[in-house]
Coordinates of C-alpha atoms in Angstrom, one line a residue:
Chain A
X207 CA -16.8 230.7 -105.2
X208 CA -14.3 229.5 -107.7
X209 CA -13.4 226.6 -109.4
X210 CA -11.2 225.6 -106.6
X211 CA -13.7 226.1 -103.7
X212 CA -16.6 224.0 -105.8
X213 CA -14.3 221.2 -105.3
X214 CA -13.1 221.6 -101.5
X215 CA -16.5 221.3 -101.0
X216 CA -17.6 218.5 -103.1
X217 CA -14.9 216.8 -101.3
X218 CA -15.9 218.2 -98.1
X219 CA -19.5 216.8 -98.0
X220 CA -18.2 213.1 -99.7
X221 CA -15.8 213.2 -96.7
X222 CA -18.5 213.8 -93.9
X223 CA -20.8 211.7 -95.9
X224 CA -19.0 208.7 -95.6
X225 CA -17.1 209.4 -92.3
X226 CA -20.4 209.9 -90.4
X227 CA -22.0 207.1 -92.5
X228 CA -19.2 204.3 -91.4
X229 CA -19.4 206.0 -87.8
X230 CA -23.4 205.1 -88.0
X231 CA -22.8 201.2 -88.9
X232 CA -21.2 200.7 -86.2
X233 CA -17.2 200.9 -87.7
X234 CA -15.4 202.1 -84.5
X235 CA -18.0 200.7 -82.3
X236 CA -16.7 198.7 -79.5
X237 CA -18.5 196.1 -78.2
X238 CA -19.4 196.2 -74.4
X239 CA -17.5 193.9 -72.5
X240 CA -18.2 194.6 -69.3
X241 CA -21.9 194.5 -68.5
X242 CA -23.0 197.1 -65.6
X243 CA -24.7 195.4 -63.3
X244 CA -24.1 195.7 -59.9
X245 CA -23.6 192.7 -57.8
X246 CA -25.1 193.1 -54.2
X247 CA -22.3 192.7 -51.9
X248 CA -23.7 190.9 -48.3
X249 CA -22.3 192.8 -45.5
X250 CA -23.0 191.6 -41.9
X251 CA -21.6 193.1 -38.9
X252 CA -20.0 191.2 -36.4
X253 CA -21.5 191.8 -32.9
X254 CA -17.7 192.6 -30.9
X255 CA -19.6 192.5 -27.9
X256 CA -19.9 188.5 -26.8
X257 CA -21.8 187.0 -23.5
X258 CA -19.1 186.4 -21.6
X259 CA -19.6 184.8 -18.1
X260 CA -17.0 185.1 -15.4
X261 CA -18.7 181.9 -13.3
X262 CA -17.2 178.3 -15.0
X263 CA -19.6 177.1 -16.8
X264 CA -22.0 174.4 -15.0
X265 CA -20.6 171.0 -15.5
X266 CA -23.9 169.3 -16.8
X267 CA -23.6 165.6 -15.3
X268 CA -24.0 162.9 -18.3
X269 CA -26.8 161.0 -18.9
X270 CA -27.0 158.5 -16.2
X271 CA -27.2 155.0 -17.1
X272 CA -30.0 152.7 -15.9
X273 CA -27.9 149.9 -15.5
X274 CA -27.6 149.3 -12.1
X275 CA -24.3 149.8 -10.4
X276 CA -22.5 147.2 -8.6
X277 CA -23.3 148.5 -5.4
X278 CA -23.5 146.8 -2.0
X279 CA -24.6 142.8 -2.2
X280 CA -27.0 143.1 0.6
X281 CA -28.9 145.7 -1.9
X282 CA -29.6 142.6 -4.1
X283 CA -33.2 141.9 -4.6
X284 CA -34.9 139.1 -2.6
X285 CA -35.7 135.6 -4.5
X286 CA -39.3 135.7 -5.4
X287 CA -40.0 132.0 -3.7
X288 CA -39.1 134.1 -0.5
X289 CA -41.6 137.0 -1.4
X290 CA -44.1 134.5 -2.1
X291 CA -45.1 133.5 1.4
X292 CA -43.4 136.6 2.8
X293 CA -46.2 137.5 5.3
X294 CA -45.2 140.5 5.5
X295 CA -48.2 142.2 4.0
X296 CA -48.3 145.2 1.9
X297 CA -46.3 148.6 3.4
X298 CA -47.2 151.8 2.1
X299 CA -45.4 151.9 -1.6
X300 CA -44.9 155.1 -0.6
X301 CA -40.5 155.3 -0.3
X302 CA -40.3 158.4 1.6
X303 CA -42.0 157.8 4.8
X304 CA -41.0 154.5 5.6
X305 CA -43.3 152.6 7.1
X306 CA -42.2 149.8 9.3
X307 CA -45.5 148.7 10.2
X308 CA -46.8 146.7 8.2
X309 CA -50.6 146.7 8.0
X310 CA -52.3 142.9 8.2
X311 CA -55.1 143.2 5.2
X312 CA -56.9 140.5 4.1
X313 CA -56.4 139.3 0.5
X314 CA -59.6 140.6 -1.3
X315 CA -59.0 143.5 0.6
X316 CA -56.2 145.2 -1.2
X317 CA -57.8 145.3 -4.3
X318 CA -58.7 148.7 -3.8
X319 CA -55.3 149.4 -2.0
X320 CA -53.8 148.2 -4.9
X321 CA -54.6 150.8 -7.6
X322 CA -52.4 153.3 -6.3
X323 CA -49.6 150.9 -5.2
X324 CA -48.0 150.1 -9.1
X325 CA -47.9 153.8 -9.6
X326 CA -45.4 154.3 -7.6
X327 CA -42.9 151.6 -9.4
X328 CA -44.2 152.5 -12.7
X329 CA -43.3 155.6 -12.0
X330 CA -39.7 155.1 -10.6
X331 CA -38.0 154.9 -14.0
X332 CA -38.6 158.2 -14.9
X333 CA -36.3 159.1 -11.8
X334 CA -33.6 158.0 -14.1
X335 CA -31.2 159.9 -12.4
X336 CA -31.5 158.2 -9.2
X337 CA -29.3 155.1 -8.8
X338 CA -31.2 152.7 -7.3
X339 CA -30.8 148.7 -7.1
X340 CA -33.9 147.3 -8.4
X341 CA -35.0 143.8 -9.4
X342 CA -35.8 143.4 -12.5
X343 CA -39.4 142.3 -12.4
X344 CA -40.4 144.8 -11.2
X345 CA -42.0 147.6 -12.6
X346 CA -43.0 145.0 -15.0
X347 CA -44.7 143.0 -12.5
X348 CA -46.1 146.1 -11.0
X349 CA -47.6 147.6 -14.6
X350 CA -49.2 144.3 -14.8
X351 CA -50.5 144.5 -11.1
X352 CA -52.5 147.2 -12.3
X353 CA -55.5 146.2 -13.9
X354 CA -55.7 143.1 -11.3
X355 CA -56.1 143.0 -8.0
X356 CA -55.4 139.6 -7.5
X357 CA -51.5 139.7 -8.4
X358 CA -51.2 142.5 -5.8
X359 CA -49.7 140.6 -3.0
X360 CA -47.5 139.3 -5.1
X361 CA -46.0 142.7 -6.4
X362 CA -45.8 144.4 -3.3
X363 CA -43.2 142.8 -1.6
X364 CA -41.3 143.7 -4.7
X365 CA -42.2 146.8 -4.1
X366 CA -41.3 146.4 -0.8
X367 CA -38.1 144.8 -1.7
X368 CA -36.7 147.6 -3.4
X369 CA -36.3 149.8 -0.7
X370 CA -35.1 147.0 1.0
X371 CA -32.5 147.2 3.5
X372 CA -31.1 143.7 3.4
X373 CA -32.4 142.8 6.9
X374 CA -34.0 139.9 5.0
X375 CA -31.3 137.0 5.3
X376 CA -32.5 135.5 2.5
X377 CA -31.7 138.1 0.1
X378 CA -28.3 136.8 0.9
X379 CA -29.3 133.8 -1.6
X380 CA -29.0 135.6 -4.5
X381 CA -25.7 137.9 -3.8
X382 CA -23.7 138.0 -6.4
X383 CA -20.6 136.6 -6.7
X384 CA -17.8 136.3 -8.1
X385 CA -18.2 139.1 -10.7
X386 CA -19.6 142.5 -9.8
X387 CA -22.1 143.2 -12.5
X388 CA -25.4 142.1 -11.2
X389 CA -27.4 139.3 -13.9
X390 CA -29.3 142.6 -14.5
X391 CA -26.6 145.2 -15.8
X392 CA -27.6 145.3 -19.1
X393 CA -30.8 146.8 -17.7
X394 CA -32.3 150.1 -18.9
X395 CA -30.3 150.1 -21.8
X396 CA -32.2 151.0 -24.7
X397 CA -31.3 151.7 -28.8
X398 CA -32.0 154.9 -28.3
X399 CA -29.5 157.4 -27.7
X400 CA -29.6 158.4 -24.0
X401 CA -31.1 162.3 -23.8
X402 CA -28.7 164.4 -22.2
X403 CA -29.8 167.7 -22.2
X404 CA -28.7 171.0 -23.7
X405 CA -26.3 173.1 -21.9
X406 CA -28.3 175.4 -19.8
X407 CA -26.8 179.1 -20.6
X408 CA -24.6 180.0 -17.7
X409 CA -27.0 180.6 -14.6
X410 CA -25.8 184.1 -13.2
X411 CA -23.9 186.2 -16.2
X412 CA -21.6 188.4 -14.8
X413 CA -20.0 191.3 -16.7
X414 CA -16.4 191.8 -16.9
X415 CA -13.9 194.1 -18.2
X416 CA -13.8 193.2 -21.7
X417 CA -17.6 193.1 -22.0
X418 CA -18.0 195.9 -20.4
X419 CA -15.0 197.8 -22.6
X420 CA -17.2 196.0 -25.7
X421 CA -20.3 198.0 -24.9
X422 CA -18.5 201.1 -24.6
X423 CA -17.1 200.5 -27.8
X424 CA -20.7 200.0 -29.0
X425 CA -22.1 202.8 -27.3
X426 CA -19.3 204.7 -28.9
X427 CA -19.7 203.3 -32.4
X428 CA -23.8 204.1 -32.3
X429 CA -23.5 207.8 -31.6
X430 CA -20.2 208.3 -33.7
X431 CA -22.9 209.5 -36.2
X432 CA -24.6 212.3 -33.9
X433 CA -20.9 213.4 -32.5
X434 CA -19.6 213.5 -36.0
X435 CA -22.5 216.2 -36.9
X436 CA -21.9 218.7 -34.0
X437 CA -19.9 221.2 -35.0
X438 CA -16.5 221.5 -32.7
X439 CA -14.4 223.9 -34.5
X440 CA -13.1 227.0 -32.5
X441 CA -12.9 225.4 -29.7
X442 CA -9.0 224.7 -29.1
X443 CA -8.1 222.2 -27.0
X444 CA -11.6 220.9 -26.2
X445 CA -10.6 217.5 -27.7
X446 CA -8.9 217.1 -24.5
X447 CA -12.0 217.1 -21.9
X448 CA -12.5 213.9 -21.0
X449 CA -16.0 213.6 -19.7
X450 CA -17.5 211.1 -17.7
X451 CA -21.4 211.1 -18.4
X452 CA -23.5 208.7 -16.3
X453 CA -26.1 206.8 -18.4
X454 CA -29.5 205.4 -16.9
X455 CA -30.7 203.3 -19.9
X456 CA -34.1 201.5 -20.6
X457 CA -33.9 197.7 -21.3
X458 CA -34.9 198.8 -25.2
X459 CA -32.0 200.8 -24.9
X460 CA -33.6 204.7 -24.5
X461 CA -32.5 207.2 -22.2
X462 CA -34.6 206.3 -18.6
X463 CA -33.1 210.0 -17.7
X464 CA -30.7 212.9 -18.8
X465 CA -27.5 211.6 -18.7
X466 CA -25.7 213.3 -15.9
X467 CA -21.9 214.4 -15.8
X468 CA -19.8 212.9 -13.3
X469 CA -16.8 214.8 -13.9
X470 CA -14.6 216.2 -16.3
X471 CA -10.9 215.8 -16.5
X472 CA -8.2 217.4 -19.1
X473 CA -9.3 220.8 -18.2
X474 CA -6.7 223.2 -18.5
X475 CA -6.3 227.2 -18.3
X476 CA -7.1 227.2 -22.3
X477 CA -10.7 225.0 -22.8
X478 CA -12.0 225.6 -19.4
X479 CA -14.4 227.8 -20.8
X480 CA -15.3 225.4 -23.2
X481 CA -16.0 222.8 -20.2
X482 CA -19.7 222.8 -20.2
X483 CA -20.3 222.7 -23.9
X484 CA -18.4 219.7 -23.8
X485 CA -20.5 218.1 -22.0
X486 CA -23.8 219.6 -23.3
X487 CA -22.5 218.3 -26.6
X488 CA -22.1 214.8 -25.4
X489 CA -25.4 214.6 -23.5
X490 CA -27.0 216.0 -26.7
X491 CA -25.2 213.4 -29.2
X492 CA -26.9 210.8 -26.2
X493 CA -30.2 212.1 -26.5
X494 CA -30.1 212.5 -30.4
X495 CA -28.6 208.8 -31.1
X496 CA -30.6 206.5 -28.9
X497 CA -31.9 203.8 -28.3
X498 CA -28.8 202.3 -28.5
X499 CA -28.3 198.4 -29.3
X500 CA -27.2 197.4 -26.3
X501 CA -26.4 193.2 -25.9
X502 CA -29.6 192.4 -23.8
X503 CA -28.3 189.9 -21.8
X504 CA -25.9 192.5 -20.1
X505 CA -28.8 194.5 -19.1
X506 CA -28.6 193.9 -15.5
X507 CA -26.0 191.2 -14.1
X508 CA -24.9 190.4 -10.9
X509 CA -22.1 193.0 -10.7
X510 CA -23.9 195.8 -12.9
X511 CA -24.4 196.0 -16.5
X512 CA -25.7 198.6 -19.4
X513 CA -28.6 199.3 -17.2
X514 CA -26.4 202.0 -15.5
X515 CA -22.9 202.7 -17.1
X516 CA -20.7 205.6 -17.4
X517 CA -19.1 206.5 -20.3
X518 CA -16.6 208.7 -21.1
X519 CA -17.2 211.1 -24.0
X520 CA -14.9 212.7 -25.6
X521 CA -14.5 215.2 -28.6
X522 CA -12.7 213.7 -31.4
Chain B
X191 CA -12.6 211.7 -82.2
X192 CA -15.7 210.1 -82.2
X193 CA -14.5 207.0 -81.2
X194 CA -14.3 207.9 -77.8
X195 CA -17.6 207.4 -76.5
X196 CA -18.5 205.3 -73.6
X197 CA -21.8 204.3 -74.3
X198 CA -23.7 201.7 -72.3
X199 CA -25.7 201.0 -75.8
X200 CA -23.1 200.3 -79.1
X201 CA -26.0 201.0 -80.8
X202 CA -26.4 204.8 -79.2
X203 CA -22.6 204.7 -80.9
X204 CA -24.3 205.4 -83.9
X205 CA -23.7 209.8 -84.7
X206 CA -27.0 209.5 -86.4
X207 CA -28.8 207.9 -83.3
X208 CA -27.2 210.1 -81.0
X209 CA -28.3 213.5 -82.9
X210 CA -32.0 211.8 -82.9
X211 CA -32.0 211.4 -79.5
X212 CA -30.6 214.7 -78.4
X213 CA -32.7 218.1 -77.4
X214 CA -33.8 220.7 -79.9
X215 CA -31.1 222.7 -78.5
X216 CA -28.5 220.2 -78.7
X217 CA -29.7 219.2 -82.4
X218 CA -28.9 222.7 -83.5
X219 CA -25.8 222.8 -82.1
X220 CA -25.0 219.6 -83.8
X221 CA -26.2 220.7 -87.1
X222 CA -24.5 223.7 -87.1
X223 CA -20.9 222.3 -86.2
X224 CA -21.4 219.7 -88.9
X225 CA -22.3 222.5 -91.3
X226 CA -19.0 224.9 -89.9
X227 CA -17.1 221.5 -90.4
X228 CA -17.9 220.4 -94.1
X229 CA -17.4 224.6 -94.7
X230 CA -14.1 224.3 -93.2
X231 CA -12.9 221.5 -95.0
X232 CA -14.7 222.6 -98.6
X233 CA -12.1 225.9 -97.6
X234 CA -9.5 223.8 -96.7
X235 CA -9.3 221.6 -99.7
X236 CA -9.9 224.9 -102.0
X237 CA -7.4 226.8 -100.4
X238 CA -4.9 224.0 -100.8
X239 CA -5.7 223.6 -104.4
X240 CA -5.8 227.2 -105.3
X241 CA -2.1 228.0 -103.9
X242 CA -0.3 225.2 -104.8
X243 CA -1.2 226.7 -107.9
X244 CA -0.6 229.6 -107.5
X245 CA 3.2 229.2 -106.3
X246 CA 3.4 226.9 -109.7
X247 CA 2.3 229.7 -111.2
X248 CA 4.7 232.1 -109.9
X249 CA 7.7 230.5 -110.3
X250 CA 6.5 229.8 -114.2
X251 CA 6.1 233.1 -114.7
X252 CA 9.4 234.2 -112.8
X253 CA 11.4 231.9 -115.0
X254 CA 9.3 233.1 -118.1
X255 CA 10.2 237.3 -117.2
X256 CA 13.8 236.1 -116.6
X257 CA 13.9 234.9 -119.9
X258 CA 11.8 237.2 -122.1
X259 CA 13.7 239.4 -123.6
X260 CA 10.5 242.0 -124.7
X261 CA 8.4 242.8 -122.1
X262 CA 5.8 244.6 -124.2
X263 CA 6.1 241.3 -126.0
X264 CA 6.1 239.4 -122.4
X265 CA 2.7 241.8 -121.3
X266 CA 1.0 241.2 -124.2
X267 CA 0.8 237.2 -123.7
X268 CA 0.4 237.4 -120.0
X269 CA -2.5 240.6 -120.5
X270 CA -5.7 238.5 -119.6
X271 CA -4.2 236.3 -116.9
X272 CA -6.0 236.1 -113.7
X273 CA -2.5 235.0 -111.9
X274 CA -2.0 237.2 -109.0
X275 CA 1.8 237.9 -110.3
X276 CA 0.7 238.7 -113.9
X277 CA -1.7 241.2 -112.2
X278 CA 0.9 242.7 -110.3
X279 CA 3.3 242.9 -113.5
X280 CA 0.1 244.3 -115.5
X281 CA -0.3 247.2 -113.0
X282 CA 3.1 247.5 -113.3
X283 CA 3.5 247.9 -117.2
X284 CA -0.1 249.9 -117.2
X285 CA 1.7 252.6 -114.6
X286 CA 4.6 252.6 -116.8
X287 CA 2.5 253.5 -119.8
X288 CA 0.9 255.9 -118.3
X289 CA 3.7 257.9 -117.0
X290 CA 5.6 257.7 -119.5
X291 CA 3.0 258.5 -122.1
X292 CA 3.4 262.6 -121.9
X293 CA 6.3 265.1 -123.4
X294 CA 8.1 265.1 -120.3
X295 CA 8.5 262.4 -117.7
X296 CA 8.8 263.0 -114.1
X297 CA 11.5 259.9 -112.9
X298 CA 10.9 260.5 -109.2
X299 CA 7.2 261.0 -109.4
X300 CA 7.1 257.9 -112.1
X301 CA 9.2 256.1 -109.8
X302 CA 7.0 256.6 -106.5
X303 CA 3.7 255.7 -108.7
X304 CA 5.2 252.7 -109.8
X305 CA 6.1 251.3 -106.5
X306 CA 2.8 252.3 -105.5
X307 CA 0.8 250.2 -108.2
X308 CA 2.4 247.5 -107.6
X309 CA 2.3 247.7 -104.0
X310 CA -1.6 248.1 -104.1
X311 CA -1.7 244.8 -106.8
X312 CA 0.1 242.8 -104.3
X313 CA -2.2 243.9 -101.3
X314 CA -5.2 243.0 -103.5
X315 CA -4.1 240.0 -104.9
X316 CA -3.3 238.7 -101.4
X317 CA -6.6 239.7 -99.5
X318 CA -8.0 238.3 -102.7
X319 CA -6.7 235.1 -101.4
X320 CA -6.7 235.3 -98.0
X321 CA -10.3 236.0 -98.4
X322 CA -11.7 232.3 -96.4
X323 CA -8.9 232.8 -94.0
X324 CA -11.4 235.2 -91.6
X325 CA -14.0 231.7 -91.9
X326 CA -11.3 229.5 -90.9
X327 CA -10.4 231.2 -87.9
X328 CA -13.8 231.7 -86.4
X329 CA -14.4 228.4 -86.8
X330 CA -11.3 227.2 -84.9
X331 CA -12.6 229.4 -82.0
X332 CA -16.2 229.5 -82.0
X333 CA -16.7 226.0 -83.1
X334 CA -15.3 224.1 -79.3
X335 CA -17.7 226.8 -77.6
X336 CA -20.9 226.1 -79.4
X337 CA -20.0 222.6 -78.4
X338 CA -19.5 223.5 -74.9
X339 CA -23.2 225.3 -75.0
X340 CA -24.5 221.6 -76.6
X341 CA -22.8 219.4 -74.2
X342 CA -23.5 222.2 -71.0
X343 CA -27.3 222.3 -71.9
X344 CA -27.9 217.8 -72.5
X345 CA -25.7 217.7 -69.1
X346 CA -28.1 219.6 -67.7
X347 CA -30.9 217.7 -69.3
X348 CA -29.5 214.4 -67.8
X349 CA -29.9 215.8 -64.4
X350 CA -33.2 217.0 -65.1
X351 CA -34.1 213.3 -66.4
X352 CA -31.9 212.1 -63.0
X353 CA -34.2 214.3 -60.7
X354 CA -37.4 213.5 -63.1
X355 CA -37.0 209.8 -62.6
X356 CA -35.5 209.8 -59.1
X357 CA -32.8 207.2 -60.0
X358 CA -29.3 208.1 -60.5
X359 CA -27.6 204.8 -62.2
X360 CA -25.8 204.6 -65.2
X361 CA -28.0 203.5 -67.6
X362 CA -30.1 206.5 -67.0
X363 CA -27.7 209.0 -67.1
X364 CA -25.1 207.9 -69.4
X365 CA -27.0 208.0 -72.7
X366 CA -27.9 211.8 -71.9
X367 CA -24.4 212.5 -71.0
X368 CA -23.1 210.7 -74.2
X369 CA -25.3 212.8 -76.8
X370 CA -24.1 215.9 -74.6
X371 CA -20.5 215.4 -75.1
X372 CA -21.3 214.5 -78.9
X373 CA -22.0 218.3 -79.2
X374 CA -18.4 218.8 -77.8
X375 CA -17.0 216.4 -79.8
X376 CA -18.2 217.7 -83.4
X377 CA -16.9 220.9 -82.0
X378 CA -13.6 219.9 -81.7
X379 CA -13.7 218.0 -84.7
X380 CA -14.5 221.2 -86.9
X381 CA -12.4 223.6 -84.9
X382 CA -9.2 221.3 -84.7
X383 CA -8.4 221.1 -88.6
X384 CA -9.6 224.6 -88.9
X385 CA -7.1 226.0 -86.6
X386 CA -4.4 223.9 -87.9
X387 CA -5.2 224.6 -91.6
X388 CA -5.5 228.8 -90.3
X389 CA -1.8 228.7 -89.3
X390 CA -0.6 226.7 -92.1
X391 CA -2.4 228.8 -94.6
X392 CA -1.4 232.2 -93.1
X393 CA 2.1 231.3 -93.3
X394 CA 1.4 230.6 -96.7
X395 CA 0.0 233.7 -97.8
X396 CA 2.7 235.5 -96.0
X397 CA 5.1 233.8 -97.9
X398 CA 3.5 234.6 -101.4
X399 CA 3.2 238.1 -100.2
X400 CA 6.8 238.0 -99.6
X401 CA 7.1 236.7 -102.8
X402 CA 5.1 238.8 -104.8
X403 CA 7.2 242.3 -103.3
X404 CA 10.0 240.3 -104.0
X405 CA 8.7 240.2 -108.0
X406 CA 7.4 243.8 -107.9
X407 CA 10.5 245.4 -106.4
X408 CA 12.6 243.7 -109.0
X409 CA 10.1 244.8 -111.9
X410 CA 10.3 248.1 -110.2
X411 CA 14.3 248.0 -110.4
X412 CA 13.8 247.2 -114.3
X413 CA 11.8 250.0 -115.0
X414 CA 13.6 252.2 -112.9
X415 CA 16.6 251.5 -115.3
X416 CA 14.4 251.8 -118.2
X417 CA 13.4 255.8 -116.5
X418 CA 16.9 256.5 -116.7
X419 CA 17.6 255.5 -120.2
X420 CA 14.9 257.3 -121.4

């Protein structure tokens, strides 16, 4: 090593020395800008296949009001003076069977009689649905006939009253007239918002075309992954046997049975022979990829549903 | 070169921190390279050194023969000089002497032993200094190799860790990966300036070679003439 070399190397090592040495405190290094951390990306699938129901959809009738409608004068209620001495002793508070008789009771009598009678009025408001012209004491007068026996004469030709057919010429006082709204219109009316109920879901579902083209698609889409994995090569022209398999599926979407071939079209002189594997393939990629998510409520409808479907299968 | 990394970590940017955290393997690979690289740069900056000088030297001592008028005179003040063109003169004058020493001289034979010293002065003096050149090359193609090995066997240590620790992100396998190719990299680093400085040094030798034949076929002329005078 000569004079030469001694100093090729001195230099050599002071070179690396202080090349590695800026390299250590961080001279070239470059800060991180990006941090890696991977942001979780929400992916929900959108269910193609929709309830769909061929029958128009029932038109739910709006919340009746209490009011009562103008309706017929002679439905208007009786004065009370008339009701009062009305002999006419208590009918049956029942409104169904009408009865025309009315049954002579002595006063202290009734008392017992009474107890069921303000049931009935009390319990006519619920019926909100049904219009019915009813004088406004009424079920008032009739809650408070409850407890008391004494009061009872006095409600029930009230009661009586309200199914009233106007044979009473002196209802005729009270007819209204002039304007239509009875003194009593504002009746019923409460703060609350009136209930009207949810739309019921549509009462017979039937399936049509599109729906029933959306579970194919989904029927498709779920054993895509079990057709994808059968092997298909060397058979040419098999991609064009088109095979209808019928399908007899549980309600949890498993095979009930073996799906059975209906018949196979596409068949021509060059993938006959590969006919049957065709379909052994599809019935295999059925039995390897259910249960199948199936919408439920197009299980069964009235004109057939998933329950029993045919699909065509196909090699792709 | 080193610049390159992607690391997850600047502070695994650090040469030093990498070789710490690498495999046995990998840390002899690294330590090796580095020592092939300061080699081939302590040959690098000799060789440089040593023939720039000596082409000063030659074309001193061209413009000093082209002027002396003696050249026993001329020998005698360039005898003990380790130039590689005085040798090849010396060998030349010492030849001479020889043949020329006895009662009768033999010009063809004289002539064929001159042109054969000299020629065998030139061939030493340039293996002489093409002596580091044989380094220089097996660095340039060994050294990217060895690097290979390194950054073959951490790879393969990263997938070990991947497999060990059942998790295949980034953070885990990146550091591994990043010392790995730090083998690679000091590779290149030592085996690009080596195979640069081997083709720019061979030319250079060739060139003084060249030279050199050039001086000793003149010299040869000279004392041919010299033969027939005498």
């Amino acid at each position: 090593m000569d004079r030469a070399e001694r100093i090729g190397l001195g230099a050599a090592v002071v070179g690396h020395v202080v090349l590695f040495g800026l390299l250590s405190v961080g001279f070239l290094a470059t800060p991180n800008p990006t941090e890696l951390k991977p942001v979780p990306i929400d992916v929900s699938l959108v269910d193609e296949v929709g309830l769909e129901a061929q029958a128009p959809a029932s038109i739910e009738p709006p919340a009746t009001s209490i009011a009562p409608e103008a309706g017929p004068p002679e439905d208007a209620a009786p004065p009370e003076p008339e009701a009062a001495p009305d002999p006419e002793p208590q009918p049956e508070p029942e409104p169904a069977p009408p009865q025309p008789a009315p049954e002579p009771r002595p006063a202290p009598k009734p008392a017992p009689k009474a107890q069921p009678q303000p049931r009935r009025p009390a319990a006519a408001p619920k019926e909100k649905a049904r219009p019915k012209a009813e004088p406004k004491p009424a079920p008032k007068a009739a809650a408070k006939a409850a407890p008391k026996a004494a009061p009872a004469t006095k409600a029930q030709p009230k009661a009586a009253a309200a199914k009233g057919t106007g044979r009473d010429t002196a209802a005729k006082a009270s007819r209204p007239r002039g304007s239509r709204l009875g003194d009593d219109f504002l009746k019923g009316l409460t703060d609350t918002p009136s209930e009207s109920r949810a739309p019921n879901p549509p009462s017979a579902a039937r399936i049509d075309a599109r729906a029933l083209a959306g579970i194919r698609d989904a029927i498709r889409r779920q054993i895509q992954p079990c057709a994808d994995r059968q092997s298909t090569t060397g058979m040419p022209g098999a991609n064009n046997i088109v095979t209808v398999l019928n399908l007899r599926l549980n309600r949890d979407g498993t095979l009930a049975g073996n799906p059975k071939m209906v018949r196979q079209t596409g068949i021509s002189g060059e993938n006959e022979r590969y006919a049957q594997r065709v379909a052994d393939l599809g019935i295999a990629a059925f039995r390897a990829c259910t249960p199948l998510k199936l919408p439920a409520e197009f299980y069964q409808t009235a004109n057939g549903g998933w329950s029993n479907i045919n699909y065509n299968w196909q090699l792709r | 070169m080193e610049a390159a990394f992607v690391n997850t970590d600047a502070a695994t940017l650090s040469p030093i921190a990498l070789f710490l955290q690498a495999d046995f393997i990998v840390k002899g690979v690294m330590l090796g390279l580095l020592l092939a690289s300061i080699w081939t740069w302590a040959i690098i900056i000799g060789f440089r050194v040593k023939v720039g000088r000596t082409k000063k030297a030659i074309e001193t001592f061209e413009g000093d023969y082209r002027r002396a008028d003696d050249v026993d005179a001329f020998h005698r003040k360039h005898a003990e000089s380790e130039l590689p063109i005085a040798r090849v003169f010396s060998a030349g004058v010492a030849e001479w002497r020889r043949s020329t020493a006895g009662k009768t001289i033999d010009r063809e034979g004289t002539r064929e032993r001159l042109a054969t010293a000299m020629g065998a002065a030139v061939a030493a003096e340039i293996d002489r200094l093409g002596d580091r050149l044989n380094i220089l090359a097996t660095v340039g193609s060994v050294a990217p190799f060895v690097g290979l090995f390194g950054t073959v066997w951490g790879i393969m240590r990263s997938f070990t860790s991947i497999a060990a620790e059942q998790n295949s992100s980034l953070a885990v396998v990146a550091p591994g990966i990043a010392e790995a190719l730090f083998a690679t990299a000091i590779g290149l680093f030592a085996a690009i300036p080596a195979v640069i400085a081997y083709n720019r040094f061979a030319h250079a030798i060739d060139r003084i070679e060249a030279r050199l034949n050039r001086f000793a076929d003149g010299f040869h002329a000279t004392l041919s003439r010299q033969l027939e005078l005498a």
